[in-house]
Amino acid sequence: MNKPKNQKGISKYIKLEDYKVFDYEIPEIFMDFVINKNAVNVTTKLKLVKKNKNTKNLILDGTDILIKKLFIDDSLIEKQYYKQQKNNLKIENIKKDIFLLKIEGIIKPKENTSLLGMYESNGIITTQCEAEGFRRISFHADRPDILSKYTVRIEADKNDYPVLLSNGNVLKENNLTNNRHEIIWEDPYPKPSYLFALVAGKLNCVKDNFITKSNKKVKINIYVEYGDEKYVQHAISSLKKSMKWDEDKYNLEYDLSLFNIVAIRHFNMGAMENKSLNIFNSKLILANSETTTDEELERIEGVIAHEYFHNWTGNRVTCRDWFQLSLKEGLTVFRDQQFTADVHNSEIKRLDDAKFLRRNQFREDSGPTSHPVMPEKYQEIDNFYTTTIYEKGSEIIRMLNKLVKDENFYKGFSNYISTYDGKAATIDQFVDKILEHNKEIDPKKFKIWYKQNGTPKVKFKRIWDQTDEKLTIEASQSNPIKKNLYNDLPLIIPINLAIFCDENKTIEKTVVLKTKKQEFVFRNIRSHLQIPLVTYFREFSSPVEWESDTTFEEKFLILRYEKDFFTLSNTVKVFYKKIILCRLDEKPDHKIENKFISTLISFIKNRDINLSLLSELLSIPTFAEIESEMENLDPLKIYKTIDELNHLFGTKLKEELYFKLQEIETSLDKVWPEGKNERKLIETIWKLLLHSDDEEIKSKIINYVDSNSMTLAKAALNSFSRINCPERKIISNIFFNKWKNNSVVLDSWFSFNASIEIDEKTNSIEKLFENTYFDSKSPNTLRAILNTFVTRNSTFHAIDGSGYKYIAKKIIDFDKLNPIVISRFIKVFSRYNYYSEPYKSNMLETIKQIKKNKLSTNTKEVLDAIIE
Ligand code: PHE
Ligand code: ZN
């Protein structure tokens, strides 16, 4: 394979195999920030200790920093002894082994639109250092294996920047002349530069506290923009729940007496785990049930937990290099998923996580940007904050937990923490610790999970010997992607299965597939069925796809016998898909459709069924779900078929749905988490009924747009998304007028409008960008519009290619402002190969056109992968 080269002929890729320890250690850093009107003066003193005695040079990372002066131990370094290049600083001929390097630099946060390094958001100065943002603030060996103790002085005008925050504890606070003030922060725990943070601005603080299990009082401060104080109670209670849970489950206690969270309006990602100063996207802090849906409340709770859990998995034990990113992210996702499962419903949580993984990670893994959980090379590490690193990484740990059993898992985990505390570790070391006292699993073989890409496929066949009462299950595994040599090696795959002998007799087992082909034999199986029925990967026990010899007749039986939420929802999904595929082929299978509808009716009538599960079972797949799994796609036809099915099911299930509606209506007012299942189901029911041309339901739903439950308000709004009627405009206006001054909520309105197909052209979408309330610096709003338009609005796929061209223009424009957001968004084109003509050619042409422009390296790397 030809590797891309830059002009000098050096490979652009950073490779895992090239890892080398840095020539110096930097045990201490002193930073001094003087915040002025248009710039920030940053003076950094690095204490350097030479490790590699053979070197006389020092190369530090640094981008877009104006250097004023450099000193070594207080003596000025003359210009001829250092060289500043675009992304680094090289100092030559250093004779000392231990010295203090002082760098005086100037940066301009106000001019920074990338939301990386130090930037301004609504007048607040803030930082984002992960992964490589620190080098835009000051020169440093900006890599996660350099751990230093930070002392930070911040000085600024008292009126403009009354609040000055950084990591750790406050050492000193002083008033200075000229209405200025200073504060000194000291973080006692050595940390890599990506965990550094600074915030300065007009913020209000909501205070609370938490008493740890060893009776230490931790002050909790949540900082928000003026006026937002009333929206932080949910964040505070989520944080306290997380702190308690980590003590109970993992025996991990918070290690400082202060924990700060800041909510920032302009933030690329969800949130960031900077040591003791977590910075959040406002939409993941500001919440109450009037402004936030149930799902969002749960997500916020989960993200707050996630960032808090990083304090041990990520901060105290950090990553050696960015190839180990999943060491902190996969593990922390695993922990936050466990947390949500423990505090809510574990079966529903498992169902949600499996659904998320299959929809997003499987899509990524079958496309051009597919990569192993431990990638072997990258150009821009920012492009690797993916669902593979996060969610597949978590699935691997879930399997590990399952394979070694809880007792060993938690013992191994504690050993891992105590061995690597204060250090930078690798994924290998983590797996070794968990498997240390286990003889059955070969660590080397298990680790192949980290090196393979692509979704593994498992095949099953049953062989039934009635006379001997013996059931044999033949299993085999393979990986569809051949390019990666590791993909040819067998994985260790835990399979949860159930054997149904009849309605009342089920055998549940976990078997472990370790080789390419393997037989599992079950004896003394007494079954009345023609052949015992088997369900595989219950609870989604491994992140794989599978195929079996189960017939559709048997699948109907599964829907009767199974109790596992995941298997039920997966089986239902198989039916939906089958029905959709037949219809796309213009050969509707009415027999299956009718039988399936009767099955759904019996689910609706079952009064014991979990209502979230029921909502899941009644949800006809969306375009995005179908898109991620099909080949030779005709997008407009898919949209049409899905609409047809909603109409059909809404009509056929009407009576039962109305009945259910009545039954649950009385629970809608309950306070989250109470009532959430009912509210989830109601959106599904409304949507189906609206699609059945039910006029009566319309006026009923409209009443909810103004509801004091955001879940119901948005459910009302969204259920109208694909219903072309005058009421749709009415409800959109009600929502807009109510929420136009709340930017977090208003993003839902932008999203809703981006889903509406008013005409065949993109004019109506352009109007959203022209709206006075559109803020071009807000990644949230940009994503709300762009993502919804491409996944829920068929205009994107206009047959003349105008939708693609329109989006291309947006990509080119916004890439100049914010490469991180655009390089992620551009993956919308990654499956062009799976589309039919003319869509495929139109998309390809568009991608080529985009490529002709001057793009960020982030976006370029993704585009290069899409069209090699
Ligand atoms: N580390 C953050 C998290 O998962 C995500 C993030 C990455 C945020 C890069 C900002 C920049 O929790
Ligand atoms: Zn994380």
PDB file of C-alpha atoms in Angstrom, residues 356-357 360-362 364 371 384-393 824:
ATOM      1  CA  PHE A 356     -26.103   2.416  19.892  1.00  0.00           C
ATOM      2  CA  LEU A 357     -23.107   0.232  19.149  1.00  0.00           C
ATOM      3  CA  ASN A 360     -22.908   3.634  15.014  1.00  0.00           C
ATOM      4  CA  GLN A 361     -19.867   1.482  15.623  1.00  0.00           C
ATOM      5  CA  PHE A 362     -20.884  -1.233  13.165  1.00  0.00           C
ATOM      6  CA  GLU A 364     -18.052   2.926  11.160  1.00  0.00           C
ATOM      7  CA  HIS A 371      -9.915   0.999  12.597  1.00  0.00           C
ATOM      8  CA  PHE A 384      -9.787   8.969  16.664  1.00  0.00           C
ATOM      9  CA  TYR A 385     -12.311   9.960  19.289  1.00  0.00           C
ATOM     10  CA  THR A 386     -14.594   7.438  17.714  1.00  0.00           C
ATOM     11  CA  THR A 387     -17.295   5.046  18.704  1.00  0.00           C
ATOM     12  CA  THR A 388     -14.789   2.246  18.088  1.00  0.00           C
ATOM     13  CA  ILE A 389     -12.353   3.605  20.697  1.00  0.00           C
ATOM     14  CA  TYR A 390     -15.172   4.412  23.122  1.00  0.00           C
ATOM     15  CA  GLU A 391     -17.996   1.935  22.737  1.00  0.00           C
ATOM     16  CA  LYS A 392     -16.245  -1.040  21.200  1.00  0.00           C
ATOM     17  CA  GLY A 393     -13.485  -0.458  23.748  1.00  0.00           C
ATOM     18  CA  ARG A 824     -16.634  14.121  12.055  1.00  0.00           C
TER      19      ARG A 824
END
